[in-house]
mmCIF file of N, CA and C and ligand atoms in Angstrom:
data_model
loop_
_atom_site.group_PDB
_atom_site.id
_atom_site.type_symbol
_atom_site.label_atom_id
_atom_site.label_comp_id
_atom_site.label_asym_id
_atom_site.label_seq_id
_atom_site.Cartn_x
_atom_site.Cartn_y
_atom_site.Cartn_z
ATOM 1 N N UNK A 20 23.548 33.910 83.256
ATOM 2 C CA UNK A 20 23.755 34.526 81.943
ATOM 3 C C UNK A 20 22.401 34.721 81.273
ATOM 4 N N UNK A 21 22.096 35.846 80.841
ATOM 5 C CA UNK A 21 21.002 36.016 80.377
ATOM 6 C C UNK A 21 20.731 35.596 79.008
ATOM 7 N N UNK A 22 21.623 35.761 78.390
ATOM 8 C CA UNK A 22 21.394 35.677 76.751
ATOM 9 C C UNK A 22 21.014 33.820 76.855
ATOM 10 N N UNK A 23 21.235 32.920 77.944
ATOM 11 C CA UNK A 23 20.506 31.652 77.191
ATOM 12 C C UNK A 23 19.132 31.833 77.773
ATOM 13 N N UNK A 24 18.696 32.680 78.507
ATOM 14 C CA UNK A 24 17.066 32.416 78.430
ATOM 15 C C UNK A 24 16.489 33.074 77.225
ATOM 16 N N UNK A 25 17.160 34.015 77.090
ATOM 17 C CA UNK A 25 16.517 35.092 75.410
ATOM 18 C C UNK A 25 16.731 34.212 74.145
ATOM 19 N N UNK A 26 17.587 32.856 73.989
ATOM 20 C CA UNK A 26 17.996 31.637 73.308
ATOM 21 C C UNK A 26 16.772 30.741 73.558
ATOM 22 N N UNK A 27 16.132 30.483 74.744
ATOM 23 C CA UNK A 27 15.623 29.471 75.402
ATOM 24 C C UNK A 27 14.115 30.384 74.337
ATOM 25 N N UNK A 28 13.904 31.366 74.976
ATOM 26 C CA UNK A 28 12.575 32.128 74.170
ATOM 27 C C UNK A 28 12.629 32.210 72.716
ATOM 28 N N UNK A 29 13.807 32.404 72.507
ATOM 29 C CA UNK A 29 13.586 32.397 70.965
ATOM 30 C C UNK A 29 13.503 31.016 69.919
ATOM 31 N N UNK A 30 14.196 29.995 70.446
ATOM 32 C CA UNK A 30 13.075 28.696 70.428
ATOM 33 C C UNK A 30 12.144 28.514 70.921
ATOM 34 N N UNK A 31 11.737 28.899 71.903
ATOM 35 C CA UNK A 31 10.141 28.678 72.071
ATOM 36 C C UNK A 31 9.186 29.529 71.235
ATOM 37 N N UNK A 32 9.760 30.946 70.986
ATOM 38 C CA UNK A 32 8.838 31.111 70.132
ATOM 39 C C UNK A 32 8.638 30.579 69.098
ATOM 40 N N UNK A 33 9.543 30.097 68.365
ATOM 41 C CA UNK A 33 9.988 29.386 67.009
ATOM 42 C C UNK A 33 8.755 27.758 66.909
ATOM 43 N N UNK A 34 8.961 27.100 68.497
ATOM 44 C CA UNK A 34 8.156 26.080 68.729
ATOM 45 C C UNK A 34 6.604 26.490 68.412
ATOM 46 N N UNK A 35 6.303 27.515 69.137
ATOM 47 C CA UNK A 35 5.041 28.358 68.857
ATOM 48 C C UNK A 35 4.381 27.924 67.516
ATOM 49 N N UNK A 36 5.306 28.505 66.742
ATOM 50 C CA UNK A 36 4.668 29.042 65.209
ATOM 51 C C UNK A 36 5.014 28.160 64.458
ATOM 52 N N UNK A 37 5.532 27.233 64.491
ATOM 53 C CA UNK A 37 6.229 26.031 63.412
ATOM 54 C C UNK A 37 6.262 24.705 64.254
ATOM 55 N N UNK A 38 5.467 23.777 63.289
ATOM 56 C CA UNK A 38 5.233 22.432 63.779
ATOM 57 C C UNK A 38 7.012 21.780 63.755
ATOM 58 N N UNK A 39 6.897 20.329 64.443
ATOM 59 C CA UNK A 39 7.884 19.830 64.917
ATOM 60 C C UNK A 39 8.427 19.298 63.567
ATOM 61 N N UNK A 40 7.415 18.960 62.478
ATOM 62 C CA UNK A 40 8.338 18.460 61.157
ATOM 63 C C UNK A 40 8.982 19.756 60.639
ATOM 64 N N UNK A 41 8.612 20.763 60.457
ATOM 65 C CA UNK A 41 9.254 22.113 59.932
ATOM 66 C C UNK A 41 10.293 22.734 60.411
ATOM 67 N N UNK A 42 10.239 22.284 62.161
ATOM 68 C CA UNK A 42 11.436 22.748 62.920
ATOM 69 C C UNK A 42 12.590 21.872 62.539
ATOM 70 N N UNK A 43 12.233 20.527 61.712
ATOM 71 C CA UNK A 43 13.391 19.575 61.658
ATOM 72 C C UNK A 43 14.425 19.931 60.746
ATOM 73 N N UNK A 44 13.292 20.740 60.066
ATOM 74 C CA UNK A 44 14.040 21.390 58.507
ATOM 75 C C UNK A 44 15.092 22.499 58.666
ATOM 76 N N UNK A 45 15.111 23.408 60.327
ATOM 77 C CA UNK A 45 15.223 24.359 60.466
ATOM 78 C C UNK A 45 16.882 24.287 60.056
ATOM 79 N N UNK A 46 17.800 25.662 59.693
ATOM 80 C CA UNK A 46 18.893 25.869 58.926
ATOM 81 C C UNK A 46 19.362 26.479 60.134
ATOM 82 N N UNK A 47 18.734 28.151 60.011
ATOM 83 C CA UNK A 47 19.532 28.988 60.679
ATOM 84 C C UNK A 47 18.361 30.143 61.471
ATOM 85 N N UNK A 48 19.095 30.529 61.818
ATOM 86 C CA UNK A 48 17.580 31.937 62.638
ATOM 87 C C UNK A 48 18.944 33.351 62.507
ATOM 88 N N UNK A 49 18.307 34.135 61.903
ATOM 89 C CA UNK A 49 18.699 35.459 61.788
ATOM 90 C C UNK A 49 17.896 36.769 62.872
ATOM 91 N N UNK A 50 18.894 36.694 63.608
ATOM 92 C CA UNK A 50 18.388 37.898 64.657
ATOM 93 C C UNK A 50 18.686 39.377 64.101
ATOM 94 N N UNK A 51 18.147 40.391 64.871
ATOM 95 C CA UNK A 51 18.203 41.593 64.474
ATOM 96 C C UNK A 51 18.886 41.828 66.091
ATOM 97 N N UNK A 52 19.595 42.492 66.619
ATOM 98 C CA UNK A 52 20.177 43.067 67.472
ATOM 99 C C UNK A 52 20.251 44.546 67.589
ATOM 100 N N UNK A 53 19.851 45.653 68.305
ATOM 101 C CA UNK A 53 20.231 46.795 68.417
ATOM 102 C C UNK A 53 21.182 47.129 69.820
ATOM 103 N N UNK A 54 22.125 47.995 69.400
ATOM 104 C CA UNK A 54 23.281 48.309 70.348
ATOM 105 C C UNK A 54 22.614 48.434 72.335
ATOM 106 N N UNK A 55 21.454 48.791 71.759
ATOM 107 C CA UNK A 55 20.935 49.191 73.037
ATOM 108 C C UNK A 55 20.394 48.094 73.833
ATOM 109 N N UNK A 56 20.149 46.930 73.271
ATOM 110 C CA UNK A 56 18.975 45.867 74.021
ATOM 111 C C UNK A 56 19.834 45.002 74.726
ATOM 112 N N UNK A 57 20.980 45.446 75.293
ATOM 113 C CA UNK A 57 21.853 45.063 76.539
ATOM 114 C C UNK A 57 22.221 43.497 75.790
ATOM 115 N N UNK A 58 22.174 43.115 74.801
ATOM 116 C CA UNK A 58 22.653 41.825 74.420
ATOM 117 C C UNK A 58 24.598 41.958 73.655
ATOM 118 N N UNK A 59 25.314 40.745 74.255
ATOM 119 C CA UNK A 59 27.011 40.980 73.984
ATOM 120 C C UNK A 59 26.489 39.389 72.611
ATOM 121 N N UNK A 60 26.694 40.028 71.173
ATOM 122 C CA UNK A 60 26.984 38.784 70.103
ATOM 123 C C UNK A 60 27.815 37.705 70.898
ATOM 124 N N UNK A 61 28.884 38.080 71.138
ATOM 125 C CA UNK A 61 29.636 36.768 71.625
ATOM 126 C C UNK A 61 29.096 35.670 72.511
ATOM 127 N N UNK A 62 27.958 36.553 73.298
ATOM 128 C CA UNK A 62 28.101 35.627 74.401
ATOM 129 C C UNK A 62 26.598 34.925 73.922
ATOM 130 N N UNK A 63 26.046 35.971 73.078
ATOM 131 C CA UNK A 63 24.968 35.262 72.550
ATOM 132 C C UNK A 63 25.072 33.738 71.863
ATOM 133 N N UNK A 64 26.236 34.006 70.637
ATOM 134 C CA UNK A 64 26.542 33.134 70.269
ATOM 135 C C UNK A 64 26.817 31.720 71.010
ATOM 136 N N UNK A 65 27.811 32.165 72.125
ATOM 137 C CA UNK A 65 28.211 30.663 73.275
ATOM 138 C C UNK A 65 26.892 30.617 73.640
ATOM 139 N N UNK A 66 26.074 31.053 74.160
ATOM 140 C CA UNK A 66 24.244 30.564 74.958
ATOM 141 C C UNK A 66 23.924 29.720 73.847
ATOM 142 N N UNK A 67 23.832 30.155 72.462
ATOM 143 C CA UNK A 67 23.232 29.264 71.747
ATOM 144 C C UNK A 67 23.952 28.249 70.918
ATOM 145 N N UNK A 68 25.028 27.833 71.427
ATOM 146 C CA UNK A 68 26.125 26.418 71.255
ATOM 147 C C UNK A 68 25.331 26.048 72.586
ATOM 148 N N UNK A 69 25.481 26.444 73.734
ATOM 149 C CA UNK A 69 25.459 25.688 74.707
ATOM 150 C C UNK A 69 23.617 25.192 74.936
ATOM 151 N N UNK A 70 22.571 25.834 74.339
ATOM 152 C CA UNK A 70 21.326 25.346 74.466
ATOM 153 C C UNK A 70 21.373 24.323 73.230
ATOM 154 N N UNK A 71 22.258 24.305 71.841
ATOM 155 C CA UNK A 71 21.993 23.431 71.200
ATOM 156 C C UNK A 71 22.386 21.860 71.855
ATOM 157 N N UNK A 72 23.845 21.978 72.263
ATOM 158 C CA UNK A 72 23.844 20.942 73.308
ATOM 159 C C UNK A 72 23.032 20.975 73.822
ATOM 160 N N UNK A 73 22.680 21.099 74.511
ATOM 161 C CA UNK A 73 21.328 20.100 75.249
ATOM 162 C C UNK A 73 20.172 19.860 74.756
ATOM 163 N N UNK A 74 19.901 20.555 73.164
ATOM 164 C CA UNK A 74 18.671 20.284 72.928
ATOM 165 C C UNK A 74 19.258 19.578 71.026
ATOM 166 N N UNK A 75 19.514 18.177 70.715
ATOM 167 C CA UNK A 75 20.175 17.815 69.300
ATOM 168 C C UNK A 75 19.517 18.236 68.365
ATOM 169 N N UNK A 76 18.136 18.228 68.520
ATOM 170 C CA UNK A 76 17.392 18.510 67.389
ATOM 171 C C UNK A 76 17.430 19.609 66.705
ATOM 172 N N UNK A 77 18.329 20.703 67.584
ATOM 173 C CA UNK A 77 18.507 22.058 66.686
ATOM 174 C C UNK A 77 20.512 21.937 66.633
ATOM 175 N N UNK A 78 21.267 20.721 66.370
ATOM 176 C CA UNK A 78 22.449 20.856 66.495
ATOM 177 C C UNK A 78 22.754 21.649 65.161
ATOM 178 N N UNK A 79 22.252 21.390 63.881
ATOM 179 C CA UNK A 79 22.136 21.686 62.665
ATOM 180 C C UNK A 79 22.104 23.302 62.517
ATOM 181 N N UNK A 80 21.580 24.024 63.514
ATOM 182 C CA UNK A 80 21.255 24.958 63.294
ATOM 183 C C UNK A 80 22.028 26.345 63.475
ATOM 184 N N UNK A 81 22.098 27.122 62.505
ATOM 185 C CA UNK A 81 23.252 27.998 63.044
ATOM 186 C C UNK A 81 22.277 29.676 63.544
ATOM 187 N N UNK A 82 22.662 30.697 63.702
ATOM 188 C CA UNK A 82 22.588 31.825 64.652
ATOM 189 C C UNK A 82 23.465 32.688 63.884
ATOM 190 N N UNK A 83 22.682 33.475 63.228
ATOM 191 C CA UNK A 83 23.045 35.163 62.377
ATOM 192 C C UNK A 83 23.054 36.460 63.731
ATOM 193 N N UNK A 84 23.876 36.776 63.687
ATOM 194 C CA UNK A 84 23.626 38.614 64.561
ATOM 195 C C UNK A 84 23.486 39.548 63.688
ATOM 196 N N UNK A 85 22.408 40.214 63.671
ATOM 197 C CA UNK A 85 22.466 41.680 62.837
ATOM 198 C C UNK A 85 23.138 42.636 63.955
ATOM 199 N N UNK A 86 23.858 43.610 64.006
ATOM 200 C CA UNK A 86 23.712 44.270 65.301
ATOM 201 C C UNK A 86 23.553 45.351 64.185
ATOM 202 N N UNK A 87 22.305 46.303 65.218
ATOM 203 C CA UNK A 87 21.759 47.813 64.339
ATOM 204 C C UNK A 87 22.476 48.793 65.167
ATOM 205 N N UNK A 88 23.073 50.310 64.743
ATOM 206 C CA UNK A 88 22.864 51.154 65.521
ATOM 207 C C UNK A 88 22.068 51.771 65.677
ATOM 208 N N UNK A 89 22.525 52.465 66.773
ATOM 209 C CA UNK A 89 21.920 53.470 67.683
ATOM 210 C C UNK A 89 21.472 54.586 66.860
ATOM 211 N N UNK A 90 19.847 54.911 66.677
ATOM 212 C CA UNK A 90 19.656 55.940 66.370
ATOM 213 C C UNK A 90 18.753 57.055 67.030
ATOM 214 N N UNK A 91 19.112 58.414 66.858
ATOM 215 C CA UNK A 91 18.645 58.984 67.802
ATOM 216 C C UNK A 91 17.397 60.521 67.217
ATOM 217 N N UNK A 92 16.256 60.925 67.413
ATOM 218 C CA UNK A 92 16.189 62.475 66.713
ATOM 219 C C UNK A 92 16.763 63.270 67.493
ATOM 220 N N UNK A 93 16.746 64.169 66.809
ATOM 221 C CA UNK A 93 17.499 65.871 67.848
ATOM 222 C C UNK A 93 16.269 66.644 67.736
ATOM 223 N N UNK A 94 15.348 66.809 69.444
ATOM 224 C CA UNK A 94 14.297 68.066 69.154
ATOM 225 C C UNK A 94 14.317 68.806 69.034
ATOM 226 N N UNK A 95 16.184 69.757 68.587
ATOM 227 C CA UNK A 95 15.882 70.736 68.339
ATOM 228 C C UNK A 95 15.882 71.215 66.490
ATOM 229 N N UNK A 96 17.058 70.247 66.097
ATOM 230 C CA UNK A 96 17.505 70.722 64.900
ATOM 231 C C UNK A 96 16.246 69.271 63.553
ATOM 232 N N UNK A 97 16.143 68.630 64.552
ATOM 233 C CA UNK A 97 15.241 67.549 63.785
ATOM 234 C C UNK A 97 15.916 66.382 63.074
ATOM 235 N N UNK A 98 16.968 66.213 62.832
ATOM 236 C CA UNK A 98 18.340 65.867 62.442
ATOM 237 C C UNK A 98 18.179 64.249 63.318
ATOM 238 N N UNK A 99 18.576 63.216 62.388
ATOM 239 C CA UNK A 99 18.335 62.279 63.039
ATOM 240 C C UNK A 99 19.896 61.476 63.009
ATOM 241 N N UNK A 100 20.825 61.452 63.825
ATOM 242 C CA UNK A 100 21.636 61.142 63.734
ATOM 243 C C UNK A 100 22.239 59.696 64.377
ATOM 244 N N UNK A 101 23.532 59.304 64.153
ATOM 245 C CA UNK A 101 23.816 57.789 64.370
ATOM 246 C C UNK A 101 24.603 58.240 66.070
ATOM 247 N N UNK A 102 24.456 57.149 67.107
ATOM 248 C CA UNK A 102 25.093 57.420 68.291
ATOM 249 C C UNK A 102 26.411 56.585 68.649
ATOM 250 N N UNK A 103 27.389 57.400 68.811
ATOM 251 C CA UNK A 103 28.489 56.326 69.055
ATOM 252 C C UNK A 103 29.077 56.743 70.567
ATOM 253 N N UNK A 104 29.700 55.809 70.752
ATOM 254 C CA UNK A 104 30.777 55.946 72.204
ATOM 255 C C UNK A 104 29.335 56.165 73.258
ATOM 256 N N UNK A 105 28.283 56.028 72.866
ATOM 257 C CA UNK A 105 27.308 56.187 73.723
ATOM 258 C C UNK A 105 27.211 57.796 74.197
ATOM 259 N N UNK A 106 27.288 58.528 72.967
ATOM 260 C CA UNK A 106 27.090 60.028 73.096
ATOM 261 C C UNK A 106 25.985 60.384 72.420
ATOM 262 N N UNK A 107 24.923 61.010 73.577
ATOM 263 C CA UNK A 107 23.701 61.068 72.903
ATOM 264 C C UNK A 107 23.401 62.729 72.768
ATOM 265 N N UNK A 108 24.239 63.067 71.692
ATOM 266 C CA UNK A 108 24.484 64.170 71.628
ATOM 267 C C UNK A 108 24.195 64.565 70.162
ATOM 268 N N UNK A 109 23.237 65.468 69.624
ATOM 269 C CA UNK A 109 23.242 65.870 68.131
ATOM 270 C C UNK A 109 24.241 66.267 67.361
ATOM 271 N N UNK A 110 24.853 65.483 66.073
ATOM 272 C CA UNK A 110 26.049 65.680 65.257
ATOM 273 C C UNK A 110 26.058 67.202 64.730
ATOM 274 N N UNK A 111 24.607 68.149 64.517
ATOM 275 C CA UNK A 111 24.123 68.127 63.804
ATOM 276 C C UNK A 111 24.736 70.193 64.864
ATOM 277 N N UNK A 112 24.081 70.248 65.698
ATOM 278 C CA UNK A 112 23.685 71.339 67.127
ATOM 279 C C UNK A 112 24.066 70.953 67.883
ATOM 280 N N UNK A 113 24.243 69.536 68.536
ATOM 281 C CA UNK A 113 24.742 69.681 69.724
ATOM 282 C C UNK A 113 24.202 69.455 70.805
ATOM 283 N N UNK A 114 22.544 69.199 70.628
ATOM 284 C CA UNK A 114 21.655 69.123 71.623
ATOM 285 C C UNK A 114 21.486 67.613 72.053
ATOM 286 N N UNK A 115 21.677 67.511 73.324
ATOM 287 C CA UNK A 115 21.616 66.572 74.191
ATOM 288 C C UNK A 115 20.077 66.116 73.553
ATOM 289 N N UNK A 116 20.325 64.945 73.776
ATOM 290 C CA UNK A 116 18.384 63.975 73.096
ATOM 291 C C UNK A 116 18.538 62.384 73.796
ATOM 292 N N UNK A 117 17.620 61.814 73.656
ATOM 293 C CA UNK A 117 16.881 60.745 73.895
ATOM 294 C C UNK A 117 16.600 59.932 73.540
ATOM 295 N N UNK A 118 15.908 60.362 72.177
ATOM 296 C CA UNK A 118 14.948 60.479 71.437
ATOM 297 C C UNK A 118 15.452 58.889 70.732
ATOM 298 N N UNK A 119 15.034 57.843 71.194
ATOM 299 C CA UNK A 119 16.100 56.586 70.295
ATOM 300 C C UNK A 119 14.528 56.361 69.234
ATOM 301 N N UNK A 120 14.874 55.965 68.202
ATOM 302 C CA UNK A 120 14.069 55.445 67.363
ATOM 303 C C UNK A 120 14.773 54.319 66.932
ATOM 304 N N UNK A 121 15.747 53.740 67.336
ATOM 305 C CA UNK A 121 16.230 52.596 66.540
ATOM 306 C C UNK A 121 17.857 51.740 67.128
ATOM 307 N N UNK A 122 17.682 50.663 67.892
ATOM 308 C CA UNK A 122 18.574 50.560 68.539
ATOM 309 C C UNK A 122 18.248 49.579 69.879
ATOM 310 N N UNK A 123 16.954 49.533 70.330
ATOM 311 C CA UNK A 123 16.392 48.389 71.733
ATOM 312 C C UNK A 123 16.121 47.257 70.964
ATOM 313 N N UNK A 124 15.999 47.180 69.477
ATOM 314 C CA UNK A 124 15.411 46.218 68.749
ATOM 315 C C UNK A 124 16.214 44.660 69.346
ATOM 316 N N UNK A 125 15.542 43.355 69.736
ATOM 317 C CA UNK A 125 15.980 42.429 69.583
ATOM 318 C C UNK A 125 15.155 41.313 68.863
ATOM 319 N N UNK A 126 14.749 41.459 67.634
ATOM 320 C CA UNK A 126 13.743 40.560 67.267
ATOM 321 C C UNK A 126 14.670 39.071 65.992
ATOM 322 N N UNK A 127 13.245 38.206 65.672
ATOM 323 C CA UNK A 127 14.090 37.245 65.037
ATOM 324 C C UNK A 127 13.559 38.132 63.523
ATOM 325 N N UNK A 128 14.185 38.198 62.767
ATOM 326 C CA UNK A 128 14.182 38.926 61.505
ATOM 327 C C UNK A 128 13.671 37.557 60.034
ATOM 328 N N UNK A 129 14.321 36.527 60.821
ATOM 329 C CA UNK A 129 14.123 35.444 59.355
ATOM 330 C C UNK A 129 14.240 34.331 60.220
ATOM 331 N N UNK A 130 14.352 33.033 59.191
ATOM 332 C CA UNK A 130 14.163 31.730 59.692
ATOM 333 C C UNK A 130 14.495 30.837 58.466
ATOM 334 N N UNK A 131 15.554 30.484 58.530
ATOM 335 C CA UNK A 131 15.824 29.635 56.836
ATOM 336 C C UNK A 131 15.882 27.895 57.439
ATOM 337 N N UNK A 132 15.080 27.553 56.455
ATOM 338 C CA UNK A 132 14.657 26.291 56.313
ATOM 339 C C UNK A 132 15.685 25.215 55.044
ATOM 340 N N UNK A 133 15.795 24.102 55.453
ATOM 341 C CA UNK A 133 16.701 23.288 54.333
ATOM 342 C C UNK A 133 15.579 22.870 53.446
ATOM 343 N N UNK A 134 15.187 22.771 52.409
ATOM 344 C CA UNK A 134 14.701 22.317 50.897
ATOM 345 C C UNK A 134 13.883 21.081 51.480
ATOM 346 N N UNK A 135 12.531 20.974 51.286
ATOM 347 C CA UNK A 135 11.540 19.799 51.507
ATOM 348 C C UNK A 135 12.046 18.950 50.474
ATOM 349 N N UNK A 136 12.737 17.169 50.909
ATOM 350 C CA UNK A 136 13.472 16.547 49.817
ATOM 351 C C UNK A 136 11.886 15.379 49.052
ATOM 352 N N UNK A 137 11.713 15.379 48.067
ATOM 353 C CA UNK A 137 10.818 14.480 47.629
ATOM 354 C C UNK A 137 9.253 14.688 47.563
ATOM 355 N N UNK A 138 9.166 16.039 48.353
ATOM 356 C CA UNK A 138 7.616 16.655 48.877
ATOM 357 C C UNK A 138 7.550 15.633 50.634
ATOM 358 N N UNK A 139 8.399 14.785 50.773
ATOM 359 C CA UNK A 139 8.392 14.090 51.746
ATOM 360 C C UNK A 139 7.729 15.221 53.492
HETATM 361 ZN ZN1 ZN B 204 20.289 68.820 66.327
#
């Protein structure tokens, strides 16, 4: 299953950039998802129940999905339209396109932290 190594990376990146007292604080992680970056929410979600089991220190922590659509230009009419049913077809003319500008995205978007108690 792929989505727990893209789980596995996205704590590690998290390890990266934030010391181990800050990670203790950690709440939730808000992903950005686009239709296109081959990721299923659901199963995302079970990868990251099942890496929190094994790892307690993030049991606390919960997992946002943004999912974005699909967006596409049209080179002919310029028309930037939304893609559904996986028809990459201009709403607009009609012209078959490519052209994605918005939609492979899988990044972490935020990172919410619980309240430093005491300045502790
Ligand atoms: Zn068009």
């Amino acid at each position: 299953m792929h989505e727990v190594s893209l789980v596995r990376n996205i704590f590690r990146s998290l390890e990266d950039t934030f010391s181990p007292p800050e990670l203790a604080r950690l709440t939730a992680i808000d992903l950005t998802v686009g239709k296109l970056a081959n990721v299923e929410p659901v199963l995302m979600q079970n990868a990251f129940d099942a890496v929190r089991q094994s790892q307690p220190e993030y049991a606390g922590v919960t997992l946002n999905i943004e999912l974005l659509p699909i967006l596409v230009d049209c080179p002919n009419c310029g028309s930037r339209f939304e893609v559904a049913q996986y028809r990459f077809v201009c709403s607009e003319c009609q012209t078959p396109s490519n052209q994605v500008v918005q939609g492979t995205e899988l990044l972490i978007r935020r990172v919410h932290f619980r309240e430093e108690e005491g300045g502790a």
